[in-house]
Amino acid sequence: MPKNSNRMNKVDEELKREIGIVISQELKDPQITGLISVTKVDTTPDLRFARVYVSMINAKSNKGNLARLKKCSGFIRTMIAKRVNLRITPELVFLFDESIEYGSRIDAILESITKDMKKD
């Protein structure tokens, strides 16, 4: 089945927004620490699965948070089914998005290079 990119982009953005709201406001799991934000959602064309990329700030354990999110995926999926009008609510697969950490490492490297250049 061909992927209608405009429709799929809208579905991905809507899922991203709603999953973020459910995680931040309705998920009451005390073992999830820090600020969790949904950075990207990539849904398969048949809407069976959605890869949800999350970034975590001030988390005690990124792996622990990711494991808890995977355990809570059924609850999150149920809440999304109530909020988003889709024929099929995709199964959520949570993945850790390392792009923010990668970007901050690059910023730190560039900052140290500019400090070294100013010393010379």
Short mmCIF file of C-alpha atoms in Angstrom, two decimals:
data_model
loop_
_atom_site.label_atom_id
_atom_site.label_comp_id
_atom_site.label_asym_id
_atom_site.label_seq_id
_atom_site.Cartn_x
_atom_site.Cartn_y
_atom_site.Cartn_z
CA MET A 1 0.00 0.00 0.00
CA PRO A 2 1.55 3.35 -1.01
CA LYS A 3 2.20 5.86 1.74
CA ASN A 4 0.19 9.08 1.38
CA SER A 5 2.84 11.33 2.89
CA ASN A 6 0.61 14.32 3.61
CA ARG A 7 -1.98 12.25 5.47
CA MET A 8 0.65 10.20 7.27
CA ASN A 9 2.47 13.36 8.35
CA LYS A 10 -0.77 14.67 9.84
CA VAL A 11 -1.41 11.37 11.62
CA ASP A 12 2.18 11.30 12.94
CA GLU A 13 1.95 14.88 14.23
CA GLU A 14 -1.43 14.29 15.88
CA LEU A 15 -0.16 11.12 17.55
CA LYS A 16 2.99 12.92 18.69
CA ARG A 17 0.95 15.71 20.28
CA GLU A 18 -1.57 13.42 21.97
CA ILE A 19 1.01 10.90 23.25
CA GLY A 20 2.98 13.80 24.74
CA ILE A 21 -0.13 15.04 26.54
CA VAL A 22 -0.98 11.58 27.87
CA ILE A 23 2.57 10.99 29.14
CA SER A 24 2.88 14.38 30.81
CA GLN A 25 -0.62 14.73 32.28
CA GLU A 26 -2.36 11.38 32.63
CA LEU A 27 0.39 8.84 33.23
CA LYS A 28 0.67 8.46 37.00
CA ASP A 29 3.67 6.15 37.32
CA PRO A 30 5.96 7.19 40.20
CA GLN A 31 8.86 5.20 38.73
CA ILE A 32 9.01 7.46 35.67
CA THR A 33 11.31 10.35 36.53
CA GLY A 34 12.32 13.54 34.77
CA LEU A 35 10.78 15.32 31.84
CA ILE A 36 9.82 13.09 28.93
CA SER A 37 9.03 14.63 25.58
CA VAL A 38 7.95 12.95 22.38
CA THR A 39 10.28 14.10 19.60
CA LYS A 40 8.98 12.08 16.66
CA VAL A 41 6.37 9.50 15.74
CA ASP A 42 6.81 7.29 12.69
CA THR A 43 3.69 5.29 11.80
CA THR A 44 3.61 2.40 9.35
CA PRO A 45 1.36 2.98 6.31
CA ASP A 46 -1.17 0.38 7.50
CA LEU A 47 -1.39 2.13 10.93
CA ARG A 48 -0.57 -1.09 12.78
CA PHE A 49 2.58 0.16 14.51
CA ALA A 50 3.96 3.53 15.53
CA ARG A 51 7.56 4.10 16.57
CA VAL A 52 7.53 6.77 19.28
CA TYR A 53 10.86 8.51 19.82
CA VAL A 54 11.23 10.11 23.25
CA SER A 55 13.89 12.26 24.85
CA MET A 56 14.39 12.51 28.60
CA ILE A 57 15.74 15.36 30.68
CA ASN A 58 16.68 15.01 34.37
CA ALA A 59 15.82 11.31 34.34
CA LYS A 60 17.40 9.05 36.94
CA SER A 61 17.53 6.19 34.45
CA ASN A 62 16.78 6.49 30.75
CA LYS A 63 16.58 2.71 30.36
CA GLY A 64 14.29 2.43 33.37
CA ASN A 65 11.98 5.13 32.04
CA LEU A 66 11.90 3.49 28.62
CA ALA A 67 11.03 0.13 30.20
CA ARG A 68 8.21 1.74 32.22
CA LEU A 69 6.86 3.46 29.10
CA LYS A 70 6.84 0.12 27.30
CA LYS A 71 4.87 -1.39 30.20
CA CYS A 72 2.41 1.52 30.11
CA SER A 73 2.03 1.41 26.32
CA GLY A 74 -1.33 -0.36 26.58
CA PHE A 75 -2.76 2.40 28.76
CA ILE A 76 -1.31 5.10 26.50
CA ARG A 77 -2.73 3.36 23.44
CA THR A 78 -6.18 3.18 25.06
CA MET A 79 -6.08 6.90 25.85
CA ILE A 80 -4.97 7.69 22.29
CA ALA A 81 -7.85 5.59 20.91
CA LYS A 82 -10.28 7.76 22.88
CA ARG A 83 -8.66 11.02 21.73
CA VAL A 84 -7.70 10.43 18.09
CA ASN A 85 -10.30 9.36 15.57
CA LEU A 86 -8.54 6.53 13.72
CA ARG A 87 -10.03 3.28 12.49
CA ILE A 88 -7.02 1.42 13.88
CA THR A 89 -5.03 2.69 16.83
CA PRO A 90 -1.40 1.70 16.24
CA GLU A 91 0.59 -0.39 18.67
CA LEU A 92 3.16 1.91 20.29
CA VAL A 93 6.85 1.05 20.25
CA PHE A 94 8.91 3.41 22.40
CA LEU A 95 12.50 4.20 21.40
CA PHE A 96 15.05 6.53 22.96
CA ASP A 97 15.92 9.54 20.80
CA GLU A 98 19.58 10.41 21.23
CA SER A 99 19.57 13.41 18.88
CA ILE A 100 19.26 16.00 21.69
CA GLU A 101 22.21 14.50 23.58
CA TYR A 102 24.15 14.31 20.33
CA GLY A 103 23.41 17.97 19.61
CA SER A 104 24.45 19.07 23.09
CA ARG A 105 27.75 17.16 22.75
CA ILE A 106 28.42 18.93 19.44
CA ASP A 107 27.61 22.28 21.08
CA ALA A 108 30.05 21.55 23.90
CA ILE A 109 32.78 20.59 21.41
CA LEU A 110 32.21 23.75 19.36
CA GLU A 111 32.22 25.88 22.51
CA SER A 112 35.55 24.40 23.64
CA ILE A 113 37.01 25.01 20.17
CA THR A 114 35.94 28.67 20.19
CA LYS A 115 37.44 29.10 23.71
CA ASP A 116 40.72 27.62 22.47
CA MET A 117 40.70 29.94 19.45
CA LYS A 118 40.11 33.02 21.66
CA LYS A 119 43.10 32.08 23.88
CA ASP A 120 45.49 32.12 20.89
#
